[in-house]
JSON list of C-alpha atoms in Angstrom, two decimals:
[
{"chain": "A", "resi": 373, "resn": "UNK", "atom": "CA", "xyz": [182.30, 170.51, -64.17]},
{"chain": "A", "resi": 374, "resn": "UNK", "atom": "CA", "xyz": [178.75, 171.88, -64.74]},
{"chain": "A", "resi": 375, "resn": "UNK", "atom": "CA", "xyz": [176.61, 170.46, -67.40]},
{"chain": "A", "resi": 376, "resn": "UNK", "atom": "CA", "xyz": [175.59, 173.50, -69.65]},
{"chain": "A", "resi": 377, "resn": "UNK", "atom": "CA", "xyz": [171.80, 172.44, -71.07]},
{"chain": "A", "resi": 378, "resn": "UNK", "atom": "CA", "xyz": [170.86, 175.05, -72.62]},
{"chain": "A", "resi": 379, "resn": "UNK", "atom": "CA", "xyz": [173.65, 175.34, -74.68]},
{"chain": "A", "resi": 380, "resn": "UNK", "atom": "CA", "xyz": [174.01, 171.63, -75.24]},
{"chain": "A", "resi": 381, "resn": "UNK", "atom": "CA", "xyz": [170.32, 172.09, -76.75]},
{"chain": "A", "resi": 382, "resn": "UNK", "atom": "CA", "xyz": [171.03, 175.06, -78.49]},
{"chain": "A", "resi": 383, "resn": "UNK", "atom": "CA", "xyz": [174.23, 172.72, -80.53]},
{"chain": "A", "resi": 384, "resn": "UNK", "atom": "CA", "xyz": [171.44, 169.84, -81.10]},
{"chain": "A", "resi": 385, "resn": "UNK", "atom": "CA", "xyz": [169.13, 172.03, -82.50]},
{"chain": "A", "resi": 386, "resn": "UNK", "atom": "CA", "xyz": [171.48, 173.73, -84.82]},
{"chain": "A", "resi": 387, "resn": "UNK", "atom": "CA", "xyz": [171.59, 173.05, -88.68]},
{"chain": "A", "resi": 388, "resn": "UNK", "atom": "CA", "xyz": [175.29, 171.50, -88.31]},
{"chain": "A", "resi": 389, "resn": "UNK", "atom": "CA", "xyz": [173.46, 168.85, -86.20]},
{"chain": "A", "resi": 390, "resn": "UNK", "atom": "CA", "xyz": [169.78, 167.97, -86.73]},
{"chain": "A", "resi": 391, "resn": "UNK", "atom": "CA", "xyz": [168.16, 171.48, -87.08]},
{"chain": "A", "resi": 392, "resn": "UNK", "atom": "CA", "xyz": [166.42, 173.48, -89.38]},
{"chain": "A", "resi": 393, "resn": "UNK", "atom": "CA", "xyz": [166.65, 177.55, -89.63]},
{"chain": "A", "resi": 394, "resn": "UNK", "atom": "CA", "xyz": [162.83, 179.27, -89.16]},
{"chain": "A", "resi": 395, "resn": "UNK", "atom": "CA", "xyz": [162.25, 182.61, -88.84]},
{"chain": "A", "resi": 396, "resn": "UNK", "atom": "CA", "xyz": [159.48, 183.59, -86.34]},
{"chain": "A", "resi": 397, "resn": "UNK", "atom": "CA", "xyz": [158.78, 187.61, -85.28]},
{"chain": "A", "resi": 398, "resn": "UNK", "atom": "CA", "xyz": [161.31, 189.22, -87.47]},
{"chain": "A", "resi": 399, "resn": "UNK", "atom": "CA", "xyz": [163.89, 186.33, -86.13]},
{"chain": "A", "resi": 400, "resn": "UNK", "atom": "CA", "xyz": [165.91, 183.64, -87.31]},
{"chain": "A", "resi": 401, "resn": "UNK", "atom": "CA", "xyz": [166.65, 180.56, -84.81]},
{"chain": "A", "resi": 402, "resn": "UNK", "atom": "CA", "xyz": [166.97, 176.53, -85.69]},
{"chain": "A", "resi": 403, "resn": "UNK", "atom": "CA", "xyz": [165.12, 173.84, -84.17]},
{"chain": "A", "resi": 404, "resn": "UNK", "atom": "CA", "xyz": [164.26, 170.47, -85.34]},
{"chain": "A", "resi": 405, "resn": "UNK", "atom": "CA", "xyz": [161.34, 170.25, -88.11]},
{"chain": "A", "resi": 406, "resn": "UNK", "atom": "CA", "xyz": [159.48, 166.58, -88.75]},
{"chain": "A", "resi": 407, "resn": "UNK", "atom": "CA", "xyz": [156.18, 165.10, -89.99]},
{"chain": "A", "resi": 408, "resn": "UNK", "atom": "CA", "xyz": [154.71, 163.35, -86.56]},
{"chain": "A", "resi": 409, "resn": "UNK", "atom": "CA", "xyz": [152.65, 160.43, -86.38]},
{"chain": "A", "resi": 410, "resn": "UNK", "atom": "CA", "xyz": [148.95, 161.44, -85.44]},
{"chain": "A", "resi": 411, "resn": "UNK", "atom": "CA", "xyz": [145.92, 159.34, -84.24]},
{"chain": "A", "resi": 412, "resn": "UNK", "atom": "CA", "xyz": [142.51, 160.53, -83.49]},
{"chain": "A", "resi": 413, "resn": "UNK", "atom": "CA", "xyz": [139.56, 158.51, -82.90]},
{"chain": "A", "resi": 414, "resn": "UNK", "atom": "CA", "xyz": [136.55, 159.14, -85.43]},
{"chain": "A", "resi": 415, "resn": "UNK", "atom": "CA", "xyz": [134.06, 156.69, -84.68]},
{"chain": "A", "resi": 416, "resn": "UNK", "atom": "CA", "xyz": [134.78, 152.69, -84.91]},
{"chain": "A", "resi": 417, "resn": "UNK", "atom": "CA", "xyz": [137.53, 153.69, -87.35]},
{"chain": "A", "resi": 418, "resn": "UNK", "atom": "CA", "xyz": [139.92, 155.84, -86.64]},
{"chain": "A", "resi": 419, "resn": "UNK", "atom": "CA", "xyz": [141.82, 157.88, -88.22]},
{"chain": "A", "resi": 420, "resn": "UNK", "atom": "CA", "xyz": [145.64, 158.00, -88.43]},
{"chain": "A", "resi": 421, "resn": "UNK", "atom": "CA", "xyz": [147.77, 160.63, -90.55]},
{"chain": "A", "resi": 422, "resn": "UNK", "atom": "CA", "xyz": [151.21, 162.74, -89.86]},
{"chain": "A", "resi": 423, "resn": "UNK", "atom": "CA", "xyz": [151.06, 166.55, -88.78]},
{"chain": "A", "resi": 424, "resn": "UNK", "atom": "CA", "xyz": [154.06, 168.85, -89.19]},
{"chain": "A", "resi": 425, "resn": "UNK", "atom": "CA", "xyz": [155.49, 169.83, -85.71]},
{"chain": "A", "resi": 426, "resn": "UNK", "atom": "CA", "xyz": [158.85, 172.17, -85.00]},
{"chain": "A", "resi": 427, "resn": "UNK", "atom": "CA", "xyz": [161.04, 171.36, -81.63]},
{"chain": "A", "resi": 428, "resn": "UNK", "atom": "CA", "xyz": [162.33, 174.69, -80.53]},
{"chain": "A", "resi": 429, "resn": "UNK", "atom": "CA", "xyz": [164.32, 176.24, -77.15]},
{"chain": "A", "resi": 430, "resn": "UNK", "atom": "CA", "xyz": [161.26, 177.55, -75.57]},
{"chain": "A", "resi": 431, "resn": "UNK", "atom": "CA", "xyz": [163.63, 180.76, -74.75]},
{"chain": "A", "resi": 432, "resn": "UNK", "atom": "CA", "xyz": [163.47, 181.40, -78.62]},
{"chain": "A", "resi": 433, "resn": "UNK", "atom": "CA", "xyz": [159.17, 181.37, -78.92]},
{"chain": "A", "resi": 434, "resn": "UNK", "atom": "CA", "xyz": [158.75, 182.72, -75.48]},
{"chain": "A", "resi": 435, "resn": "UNK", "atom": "CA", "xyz": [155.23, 183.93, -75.94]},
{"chain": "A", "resi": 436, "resn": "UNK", "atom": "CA", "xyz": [154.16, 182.23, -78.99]},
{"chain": "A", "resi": 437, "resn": "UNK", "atom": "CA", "xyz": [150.22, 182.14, -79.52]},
{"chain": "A", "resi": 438, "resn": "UNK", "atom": "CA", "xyz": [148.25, 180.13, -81.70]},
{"chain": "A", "resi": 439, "resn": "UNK", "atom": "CA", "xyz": [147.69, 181.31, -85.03]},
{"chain": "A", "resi": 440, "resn": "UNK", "atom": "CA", "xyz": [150.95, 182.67, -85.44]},
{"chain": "A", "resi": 441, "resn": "UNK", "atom": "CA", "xyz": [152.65, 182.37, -88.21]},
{"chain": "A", "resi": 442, "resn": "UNK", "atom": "CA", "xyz": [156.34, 180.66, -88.82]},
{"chain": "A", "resi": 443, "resn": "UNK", "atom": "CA", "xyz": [158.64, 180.59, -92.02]},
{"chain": "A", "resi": 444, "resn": "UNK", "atom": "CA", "xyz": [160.47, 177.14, -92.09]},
{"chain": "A", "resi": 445, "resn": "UNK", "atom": "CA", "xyz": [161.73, 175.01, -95.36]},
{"chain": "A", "resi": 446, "resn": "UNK", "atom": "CA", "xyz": [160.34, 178.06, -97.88]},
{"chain": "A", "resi": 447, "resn": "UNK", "atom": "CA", "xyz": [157.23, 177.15, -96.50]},
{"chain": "A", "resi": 448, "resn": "UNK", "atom": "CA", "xyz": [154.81, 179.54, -94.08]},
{"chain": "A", "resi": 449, "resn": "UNK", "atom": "CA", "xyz": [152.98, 177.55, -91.42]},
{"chain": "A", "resi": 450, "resn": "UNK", "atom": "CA", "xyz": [150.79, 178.57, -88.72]},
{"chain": "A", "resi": 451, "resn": "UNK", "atom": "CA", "xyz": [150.54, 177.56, -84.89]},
{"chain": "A", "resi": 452, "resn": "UNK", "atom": "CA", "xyz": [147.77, 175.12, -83.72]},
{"chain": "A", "resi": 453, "resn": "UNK", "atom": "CA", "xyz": [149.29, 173.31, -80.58]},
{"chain": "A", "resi": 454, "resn": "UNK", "atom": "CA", "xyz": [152.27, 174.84, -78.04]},
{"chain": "A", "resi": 455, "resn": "UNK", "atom": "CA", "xyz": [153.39, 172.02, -75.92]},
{"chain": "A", "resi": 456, "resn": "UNK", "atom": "CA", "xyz": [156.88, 172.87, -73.65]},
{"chain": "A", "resi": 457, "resn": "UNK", "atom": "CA", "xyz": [158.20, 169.83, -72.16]},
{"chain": "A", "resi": 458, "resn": "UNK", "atom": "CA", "xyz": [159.40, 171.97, -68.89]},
{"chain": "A", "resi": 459, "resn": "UNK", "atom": "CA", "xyz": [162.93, 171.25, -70.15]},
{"chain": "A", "resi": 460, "resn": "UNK", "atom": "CA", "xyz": [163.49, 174.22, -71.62]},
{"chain": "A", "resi": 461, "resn": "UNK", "atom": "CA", "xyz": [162.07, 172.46, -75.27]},
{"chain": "A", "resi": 462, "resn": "UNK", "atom": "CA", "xyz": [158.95, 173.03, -76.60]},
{"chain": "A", "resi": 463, "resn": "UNK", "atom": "CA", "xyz": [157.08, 171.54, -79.11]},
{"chain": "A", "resi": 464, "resn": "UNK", "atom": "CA", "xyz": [155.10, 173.36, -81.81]},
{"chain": "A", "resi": 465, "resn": "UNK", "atom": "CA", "xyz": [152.28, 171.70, -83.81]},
{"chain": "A", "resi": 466, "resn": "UNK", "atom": "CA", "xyz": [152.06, 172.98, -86.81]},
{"chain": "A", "resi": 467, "resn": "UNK", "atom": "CA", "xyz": [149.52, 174.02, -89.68]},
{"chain": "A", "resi": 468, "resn": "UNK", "atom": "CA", "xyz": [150.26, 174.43, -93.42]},
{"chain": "A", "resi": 469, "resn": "UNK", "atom": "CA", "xyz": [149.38, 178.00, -94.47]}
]
């Protein structure tokens, strides 16, 4: 029996699982929304804070660009970072708008 990926992703991702709906180019798809741990060195110091990212079937934001905008959580946020695993998933890092 073949293992269906996509479609197993596509079931994690939903809101009866862990997602979140987002619409995104006149679309609505789900994908996994969370506040990620973020660490940049400034200096001796540091600096360490969270940044909102959204995990989402790359299939779904094929083509994405920076600066475009999402709608997620009645919130509108804007693309900074596009990072695809290779796995078909890709992570968005995300901007409040």
């Amino acid at each position: 029996m073949a293992l269906d990926f996509d479609e197993d992703l596509k079931e994690m991702l939903s809101e009866d699982e862990h997602g979140v709906a987002y619409e995104y180019r006149g679309g609505t798809f789900e994908g996994i929304f969370n506040e990620e741990f973020l660490s940049q060195d400034v200096g001796r110091a540091g600096m360490e804070s969270t940044t909102p990212v959204l995990y989402a079937r790359s299939v779904d934001i094929s083509g994405i660009e920076h600066e475009e905008v999402i709608q997620l959580k009645g919130r509108t946020f804007q693309v900074v970072g596009n990072q695809p695993d290779g796995t078909g998933l890709t992570m968005l890092v995300l901007e409040y708008v």
